[in-house]
Coordinates of C-alpha atoms in Angstrom, one line a residue:
M246 CA 0.0 0.0 0.0
P247 CA 1.4 3.4 -1.0
L248 CA 2.6 5.6 1.9
H249 CA -0.3 7.7 3.5
Q250 CA -2.9 6.1 1.3
G251 CA -6.1 5.2 3.1
P252 CA -8.1 2.0 2.8
A253 CA -10.2 1.4 -0.3
T254 CA -13.4 1.6 1.7
S255 CA -14.2 3.6 4.9
P256 CA -16.9 3.1 7.5
S257 CA -20.3 4.6 6.8
E258 CA -20.9 8.0 8.4
P259 CA -23.5 6.8 10.9
V260 CA -21.1 4.1 12.1
R261 CA -18.3 6.6 12.3
R262 CA -20.4 8.9 14.5
L263 CA -20.9 6.1 17.0
A264 CA -17.1 6.1 17.6
L265 CA -17.2 9.6 19.0
N266 CA -18.0 10.1 22.7
P267 CA -19.5 13.6 23.5
F268 CA -17.3 13.7 26.6
F269 CA -14.1 13.6 24.4
G270 CA -14.3 17.2 23.5
E271 CA -16.2 20.5 24.0
A272 CA -19.5 20.2 22.2
N273 CA -20.7 23.7 21.3
P274 CA -17.9 25.5 23.2
V275 CA -19.6 28.9 23.2
G276 CA -22.9 27.5 24.6
G277 CA -21.7 27.8 28.1
M278 CA -21.4 31.6 27.6
T279 CA -24.9 32.2 26.4
E280 CA -27.2 29.4 27.6
A281 CA -28.3 28.7 31.2
P282 CA -29.1 25.0 31.7
P283 CA -32.4 24.2 33.6
H284 CA -32.1 23.1 37.2
H285 CA -34.9 20.5 37.4
R286 CA -34.9 18.8 34.0
L287 CA -32.2 17.5 31.7
P288 CA -30.7 20.2 29.4
D289 CA -31.5 19.8 25.7
G290 CA -27.9 19.4 24.8
P291 CA -24.4 19.0 26.3
L292 CA -22.3 21.7 28.0
P293 CA -18.5 22.1 27.7
P294 CA -16.9 20.2 30.6
S295 CA -15.4 23.4 31.9
S296 CA -18.8 25.1 32.1
A297 CA -20.5 22.1 33.7
Y298 CA -17.6 22.0 36.3
Q299 CA -17.8 25.7 37.1
L300 CA -21.6 25.6 37.5
V301 CA -21.4 22.7 40.0
H302 CA -18.3 24.0 41.7
D303 CA -19.8 27.5 42.3
E304 CA -23.0 26.1 43.8
L305 CA -21.1 23.8 46.2
M306 CA -19.1 26.8 47.5
L307 CA -22.3 27.6 49.6
D308 CA -21.9 24.4 51.6
G309 CA -20.4 24.6 55.0
N310 CA -16.7 24.0 55.5
S311 CA -16.5 20.3 56.6
R312 CA -13.4 20.9 58.7
L313 CA -15.4 23.3 60.8
N314 CA -18.3 20.9 61.2
L315 CA -18.2 19.9 64.8
A316 CA -21.5 18.0 64.5
T317 CA -20.4 15.1 62.3
F318 CA -18.5 12.1 63.5
V319 CA -17.5 11.4 59.9
T320 CA -13.9 11.8 58.7
T321 CA -13.3 15.1 56.9
W322 CA -9.5 14.9 56.2
M323 CA -7.2 12.2 54.8
E324 CA -3.7 12.3 53.4
P325 CA -3.3 13.1 49.6
Q326 CA -1.9 9.6 49.0
A327 CA -5.2 8.1 50.3
G328 CA -7.1 10.3 47.9
V329 CA -4.9 9.1 45.0
L330 CA -5.6 5.5 45.9
M331 CA -9.3 6.1 46.2
S332 CA -9.3 7.9 42.8
E333 CA -7.5 4.8 41.3
C334 CA -10.2 2.5 42.7
R335 CA -13.4 4.4 42.3
D336 CA -14.3 2.4 39.2
K337 CA -13.9 -1.0 40.9
N338 CA -17.2 -2.6 42.0
M339 CA -16.7 -4.0 45.5
I340 CA -19.2 -6.8 44.9
D341 CA -17.3 -8.1 41.9
K342 CA -14.7 -10.1 43.8
D343 CA -13.9 -12.4 40.9
E344 CA -13.0 -9.5 38.7
Y345 CA -11.1 -7.5 41.4
P346 CA -9.5 -10.3 43.6
R347 CA -6.9 -8.0 45.1
T348 CA -9.5 -5.5 46.3
A349 CA -11.4 -8.5 47.8
E350 CA -8.2 -9.6 49.5
L351 CA -7.8 -6.2 51.1
E352 CA -11.3 -6.5 52.5
R353 CA -10.5 -9.9 54.0
R354 CA -7.3 -8.5 55.5
C355 CA -9.2 -5.6 57.1
V356 CA -11.7 -8.1 58.6
A357 CA -8.8 -10.2 60.0
M358 CA -7.1 -7.1 61.5
L359 CA -10.4 -6.0 63.2
A360 CA -11.0 -9.5 64.5
H361 CA -7.5 -9.4 66.1
L362 CA -8.0 -5.8 67.4
W363 CA -11.3 -6.8 69.0
N364 CA -9.9 -10.0 70.6
A365 CA -11.9 -12.6 68.7
P366 CA -11.3 -16.0 70.2
D367 CA -9.9 -17.2 66.9
P368 CA -9.3 -14.3 64.5
A369 CA -8.8 -16.8 61.7
T370 CA -12.4 -18.0 61.9
A371 CA -14.2 -14.8 62.9
V372 CA -16.4 -13.8 60.0
G373 CA -17.1 -10.2 58.9
C374 CA -17.7 -7.9 55.9
S375 CA -17.4 -4.4 54.8
T376 CA -20.6 -2.3 54.5
T377 CA -21.5 1.2 53.3
G378 CA -21.4 2.4 57.0
S379 CA -22.4 1.5 60.5
S380 CA -26.1 1.8 59.7
E381 CA -25.9 -1.1 57.2
A382 CA -23.7 -3.0 59.6
C383 CA -26.2 -2.6 62.4
M384 CA -29.0 -3.8 60.1
L385 CA -27.0 -6.9 59.2
A386 CA -26.2 -7.6 62.9
G387 CA -29.8 -7.2 63.8
M388 CA -30.9 -9.6 61.0
A389 CA -28.5 -12.2 62.4
L390 CA -29.8 -11.8 65.9
K391 CA -33.4 -12.1 64.8
R392 CA -32.7 -15.1 62.6
R393 CA -30.9 -17.0 65.4
W394 CA -33.8 -16.2 67.7
T395 CA -36.3 -17.3 65.1
K396 CA -34.6 -20.7 64.7
R397 CA -34.6 -21.2 68.4
N398 CA -38.3 -20.4 68.6
A399 CA -39.6 -22.1 65.5
D400 CA -42.5 -23.5 67.4
R401 CA -43.7 -20.1 68.5
Y402 CA -42.8 -17.8 65.6
P403 CA -44.5 -16.8 63.5
G404 CA -47.5 -16.8 65.8
A405 CA -48.1 -15.1 69.1
A406 CA -44.4 -14.5 69.8
R407 CA -43.1 -11.1 68.8
P408 CA -39.4 -10.6 68.8
N409 CA -38.0 -7.6 70.7
L410 CA -34.6 -5.8 71.0
V411 CA -33.5 -4.1 74.2
M412 CA -31.4 -0.8 73.9
G413 CA -31.1 2.6 75.3
V414 CA -33.2 5.5 74.0
N415 CA -29.9 7.1 73.0
V416 CA -29.2 4.6 70.1
Q417 CA -28.6 5.9 66.6
V418 CA -31.7 6.1 64.4
C419 CA -30.5 3.1 62.4
W420 CA -31.8 0.8 65.2
D421 CA -35.2 2.4 65.0
K422 CA -35.2 1.7 61.3
F423 CA -34.1 -1.9 61.9
C424 CA -37.0 -2.5 64.3
T425 CA -39.5 -0.9 61.9
F426 CA -38.2 -2.7 58.7
W427 CA -37.8 -6.1 60.3
E428 CA -40.9 -6.0 62.6
V429 CA -39.1 -6.1 65.9
E430 CA -40.4 -4.5 69.0
P431 CA -37.9 -1.8 70.3
R432 CA -37.7 -1.9 74.1
L433 CA -36.0 1.4 74.9
V434 CA -34.6 2.3 78.3
P435 CA -35.2 6.0 78.9
M436 CA -32.6 8.4 80.3
D437 CA -32.9 9.0 84.0
G438 CA -31.4 12.0 85.8
D439 CA -27.7 12.2 85.0
R440 CA -27.7 8.8 83.4
F441 CA -27.8 9.4 79.6
H442 CA -27.4 5.9 78.3
L443 CA -28.3 2.2 78.9
D444 CA -27.4 0.6 82.3
A445 CA -27.1 -3.0 83.1
E446 CA -30.0 -3.4 85.6
S447 CA -32.5 -1.7 83.2
A448 CA -31.3 -3.8 80.3
A449 CA -31.7 -7.1 82.1
A450 CA -35.1 -6.1 83.4
L451 CA -36.6 -5.7 79.9
C452 CA -35.4 -9.0 78.6
D453 CA -37.7 -12.0 78.2
E454 CA -38.1 -15.1 76.1
N455 CA -38.8 -13.0 73.0
T456 CA -35.6 -10.8 73.3
I457 CA -33.3 -11.3 70.3
G458 CA -30.5 -9.4 71.9
V459 CA -29.3 -6.3 73.7
V460 CA -27.5 -3.5 71.9
A461 CA -24.8 -1.8 73.9
V462 CA -23.4 1.4 72.4
L463 CA -19.7 2.1 72.8
G464 CA -19.8 5.8 72.4
S465 CA -23.2 7.5 72.5
T466 CA -23.8 10.1 69.9
F467 CA -25.7 12.3 72.4
D468 CA -22.7 12.9 74.8
G469 CA -19.8 10.7 73.8
S470 CA -20.1 8.3 76.8
Y471 CA -19.4 4.6 76.7
E472 CA -22.2 2.2 77.8
P473 CA -21.0 -0.4 80.4
V474 CA -20.7 -3.4 78.1
A475 CA -19.1 -5.7 80.7
E476 CA -21.7 -4.8 83.4
I477 CA -24.5 -5.4 80.9
C478 CA -23.0 -8.8 80.0
A479 CA -22.6 -9.7 83.7
A480 CA -26.3 -8.8 84.3
L481 CA -27.3 -11.0 81.5
D482 CA -25.1 -13.8 82.8
A483 CA -27.0 -13.5 86.1
L484 CA -30.3 -13.5 84.2
Q485 CA -29.4 -16.7 82.5
E486 CA -28.5 -18.4 85.8
R487 CA -31.9 -17.4 87.2
T488 CA -34.2 -18.0 84.2
G489 CA -32.2 -19.9 81.6
L490 CA -32.6 -17.1 79.1
D491 CA -29.5 -16.7 76.9
I492 CA -29.5 -13.2 75.5
P493 CA -26.7 -12.2 73.1
V494 CA -25.1 -8.7 73.0
H495 CA -24.3 -6.7 70.0
V496 CA -21.8 -3.8 70.5
D497 CA -22.5 -0.8 68.4
G498 CA -19.0 0.5 68.2
A499 CA -19.6 2.9 65.4
S500 CA -17.2 5.3 67.0
G501 CA -15.8 3.7 70.1
G502 CA -14.8 0.5 68.3
M503 CA -11.9 2.5 66.8
V504 CA -11.0 4.5 69.9
A505 CA -11.2 2.2 72.9
P506 CA -8.7 -0.5 71.6
F507 CA -6.0 2.2 71.4
L508 CA -6.7 4.4 74.4
D509 CA -8.6 2.3 77.0
D510 CA -6.5 -0.8 77.4
D511 CA -8.2 -1.8 80.7
L512 CA -11.7 -1.5 79.3
V513 CA -13.2 -4.9 78.5
W514 CA -16.0 -4.5 76.0
D515 CA -15.3 -6.7 73.0
F516 CA -15.1 -10.4 72.1
R517 CA -13.3 -11.1 75.3
L518 CA -16.8 -11.1 76.8
P519 CA -18.3 -14.4 75.7
R520 CA -21.8 -12.9 75.5
V521 CA -20.7 -10.4 72.8
S522 CA -21.7 -12.1 69.6
S523 CA -21.1 -9.2 67.1
I524 CA -19.6 -5.8 66.8
N525 CA -19.8 -3.0 64.2
T526 CA -17.8 0.1 63.6
S527 CA -17.7 2.9 61.1
G528 CA -14.5 3.0 59.1
H529 CA -15.5 6.5 58.0
K530 CA -15.6 7.8 61.6
Y531 CA -12.7 7.2 63.9
G532 CA -11.5 4.5 61.5
L533 CA -10.2 7.7 59.7
V534 CA -11.5 7.0 56.2
Y535 CA -13.7 9.3 54.0
P536 CA -17.5 8.5 54.1
G537 CA -18.7 5.2 52.7
V538 CA -17.3 2.3 54.7
G539 CA -18.4 0.4 57.8
W540 CA -17.6 -3.1 59.2
A541 CA -19.6 -5.9 60.8
L542 CA -17.9 -8.8 62.6
W543 CA -19.2 -11.9 64.3
R544 CA -17.2 -13.8 66.9
S545 CA -17.5 -17.1 65.0
P546 CA -19.4 -18.6 62.0
A547 CA -22.0 -19.9 64.5
E548 CA -23.3 -16.4 65.1
L549 CA -24.0 -15.7 61.5
P550 CA -26.7 -18.0 60.1
E551 CA -25.5 -19.5 56.8
E552 CA -28.9 -18.9 55.1
L553 CA -28.4 -15.1 55.3
V554 CA -25.3 -15.4 53.1
F555 CA -26.1 -15.3 49.4
R556 CA -23.9 -16.8 46.8
V557 CA -23.9 -15.4 43.3
N558 CA -22.0 -16.6 40.3
Y559 CA -23.1 -14.5 37.4
L560 CA -20.2 -12.0 37.8
G561 CA -17.7 -14.7 37.1
G562 CA -17.2 -16.7 40.2
D563 CA -19.0 -18.2 43.2
M564 CA -19.0 -15.2 45.6
P565 CA -20.6 -15.1 49.1
T566 CA -22.3 -11.8 49.9
F567 CA -24.0 -10.5 53.0
A568 CA -25.2 -7.0 52.4
L569 CA -28.4 -4.9 52.0
N570 CA -27.1 -3.4 48.7
F571 CA -25.1 -4.8 45.9
S572 CA -22.8 -2.7 43.8
R573 CA -20.6 -0.1 45.6
P574 CA -17.1 1.3 45.0
G575 CA -14.1 -0.5 46.4
A576 CA -12.3 2.8 47.0
Q577 CA -13.2 3.2 50.7
V578 CA -12.2 -0.4 51.5
V579 CA -8.8 0.2 49.9
A580 CA -8.5 3.5 51.8
Q581 CA -9.2 1.6 55.1
Y582 CA -6.5 -0.9 54.3
Y583 CA -4.1 2.0 53.5
T584 CA -4.9 3.7 56.8
F585 CA -4.4 0.4 58.7
L586 CA -1.0 0.0 57.1
R587 CA -0.1 3.7 57.3
L588 CA -0.7 4.1 61.0
G589 CA -0.6 0.7 62.7
R590 CA -1.5 0.5 66.4
E591 CA 0.9 3.2 67.6
G592 CA -0.2 5.6 64.8
Y593 CA -3.9 5.1 65.7
R594 CA -3.0 5.5 69.3
A595 CA -1.3 8.9 68.6
V596 CA -4.1 10.2 66.4
Q597 CA -6.9 9.2 68.8
Q598 CA -5.0 10.4 71.9
T599 CA -4.5 13.8 70.2
S600 CA -8.2 14.1 69.5
R601 CA -9.1 13.2 73.1
D602 CA -6.5 15.6 74.5
I603 CA -8.0 18.4 72.3
A604 CA -11.5 17.5 73.4
R605 CA -10.7 17.5 77.1
G606 CA -8.7 20.8 76.8
L607 CA -11.5 22.4 74.8
A608 CA -14.2 21.3 77.3
E609 CA -12.2 22.8 80.2
R610 CA -11.8 26.1 78.4
I611 CA -15.5 26.3 77.6
E612 CA -16.3 25.4 81.3
A613 CA -13.9 28.2 82.4
L614 CA -16.0 30.8 80.6
G615 CA -18.6 30.4 83.3
D616 CA -21.7 30.4 81.2
F617 CA -21.8 26.6 80.6
R618 CA -22.1 23.4 82.5
L619 CA -20.4 20.3 81.1
L620 CA -22.3 17.0 80.9
T621 CA -19.3 15.0 79.6
R622 CA -15.6 16.0 79.3
G623 CA -14.4 14.2 76.2
D624 CA -12.5 11.5 78.2
Q625 CA -14.2 8.6 76.5
L626 CA -15.0 9.4 72.9
P627 CA -13.3 12.7 71.9
V628 CA -16.8 14.2 72.2
F629 CA -18.4 16.3 74.9
A630 CA -21.8 17.8 75.5
F631 CA -22.6 20.9 77.5
T632 CA -25.5 23.1 78.4
T633 CA -26.0 26.6 79.8
A634 CA -25.3 27.2 83.4
P635 CA -28.3 27.3 85.8
D636 CA -28.1 31.0 86.3
V637 CA -28.0 31.8 82.6
T638 CA -31.4 33.2 81.5
S639 CA -30.6 35.6 78.6
F640 CA -29.7 33.0 76.0
N641 CA -30.0 29.2 75.4
V642 CA -28.0 26.6 73.5
F643 CA -29.9 27.3 70.3
D644 CA -28.8 30.9 70.4
V645 CA -25.2 29.8 70.8
S646 CA -25.4 27.4 67.9
R647 CA -27.1 30.0 65.6
R648 CA -24.5 32.7 66.4
L649 CA -21.5 30.3 66.0
R650 CA -22.8 29.4 62.6
E651 CA -22.4 33.0 61.5
H652 CA -18.6 32.4 62.1
G653 CA -18.6 29.2 60.1
W654 CA -18.8 26.8 63.0
L655 CA -21.4 24.0 62.9
V656 CA -22.1 23.1 66.5
P657 CA -25.3 21.2 66.9
A658 CA -27.9 22.1 69.6
Y659 CA -30.6 19.6 70.4
T660 CA -33.0 18.3 73.1
F661 CA -32.4 15.0 74.8
P662 CA -35.0 12.2 74.4
A663 CA -37.2 10.6 77.1
N664 CA -37.1 11.2 80.0
R665 CA -34.9 14.2 79.7
E666 CA -36.7 16.3 77.1
D667 CA -36.1 19.2 79.5
L668 CA -32.4 19.1 78.8
S669 CA -31.1 20.9 75.7
V670 CA -27.4 20.7 74.9
L671 CA -24.6 21.6 72.5
R672 CA -22.2 18.9 71.4
V673 CA -18.6 19.1 70.0
V674 CA -17.0 16.2 68.1
C675 CA -13.2 16.4 67.9
R676 CA -11.8 14.4 64.9
N677 CA -8.5 14.1 63.2
G678 CA -7.9 17.3 61.4
F679 CA -9.5 19.4 64.2
S680 CA -6.3 20.9 65.6
A681 CA -5.6 22.6 68.9
D682 CA -5.2 25.8 66.9
L683 CA -8.8 25.4 65.5
A684 CA -10.0 24.7 69.0
G685 CA -8.4 27.9 70.2
L686 CA -10.2 29.8 67.4
L687 CA -13.5 28.3 68.4
V688 CA -13.1 29.5 72.0
E689 CA -12.1 33.0 70.8
D690 CA -15.2 33.2 68.6
L691 CA -17.4 32.0 71.4
S692 CA -15.8 34.4 73.9
R693 CA -16.5 37.3 71.5
L694 CA -20.1 36.3 71.2
L695 CA -20.8 35.9 74.9
P696 CA -21.1 39.7 75.7
E697 CA -23.8 40.1 73.1
L698 CA -25.6 36.9 74.3
R699 CA -25.5 38.0 77.9
S700 CA -27.0 41.4 77.0
Q701 CA -30.1 39.8 75.5
S702 CA -33.3 40.2 77.5
H703 CA -34.3 36.7 76.9
P704 CA -33.4 33.7 74.6
F705 CA -33.9 34.6 71.0
T706 CA -34.8 31.1 69.8
H707 CA -37.8 29.5 71.5
D708 CA -39.0 27.2 68.6
E709 CA -38.0 23.6 69.3
S710 CA -37.9 23.1 65.5
A711 CA -34.6 25.0 65.6
A712 CA -33.0 22.0 67.2
T713 CA -30.4 20.3 65.0
S714 CA -30.1 16.7 66.0
F715 CA -26.9 15.6 64.4
H716 CA -26.4 11.9 65.3
H717 CA -24.3 10.8 62.4

């Protein structure tokens, strides 16, 4: 064939057009200068990528600054290298383990690391999986508890027997969802006086032959406190001796599951307690990974009924799956493994200790202002709650939250549940990336606001709808 001479025939024009992807270049490059796309229906045609980017980018500038969000428990900062890894893996489907075997292997390694961290009797046989977060992990753990109870009570259920789940009124909303979706009666222990979470005596008192389990929260979202897991297990041990009822415990360690192992060596809360059958945590909270990953573990295969695990083969191999959803990106699982490798035990200890030190120091500085009373001090989770002092009548916690928002700080104000609806608080969550310098700036801004708040004749915000219940 002569040099530079094309083939004798060429593809037809319609076929040729199919080879072009609109994303490959700027279609109608001047359109972005003269046409405003609609907000609530698809535009008639494409925009240049630079125009589409700028429109979305500019609108997102009105979001709050995530680093100043002291409401969320979710990680808002990671190292650039973690971001690169996540970018490289965002197209990998976590469910497709046959196509992406190394990503699947990293998930298995993370499960093994957590089983070892939480003192499973045999980490090699402990079973677990990644999830989209602790909410899904709690749903899976609740499903396992109910299925095990159902099998033990096959002669009574379905029928007159109605399963129930015992927990404190302070549990995260995902447990309310679980009980609603899976038709389980929630038996909630209310708050009482200065007790803001579940206690052992109240938990055991609500258990009966229809109780599928007790949920103990290691790190309440309301005030950052740990529930007494070992005491709850001991009370259930005594209940079994008296009545024969064998009630398992699930530990919701959404936050504390990645704090206590590194900072509270003497605290026994995990699989060292034989009654603890399962544990969940949020990799995207104090696991230090961007949002989108949680973990659920069972102490042994016996705690996870085999019929709940589905096996699919149409993706190229026989793959077991236990999840509420199906496709999801593998990036967050890879980021979790990166963080485990990057920090190790001592690294995690240093990060979490820093967060706790900042929380405790910030709580003391806020208490020293004289206008507030601390409910907790950040010495368990790096989280503390506080309310106005008894003699403060010119402003309330909702006024404080509203005024701090004017300075960019998102500090939630909310009312406690039954039986402490009379108590309204502010809560501060200290996470990796919230430095001592930022804590100092928060105190400075709060100090500057107090003279104006003190000069008010009465609280500005009376509407309870102003409450911002950030429990995530």
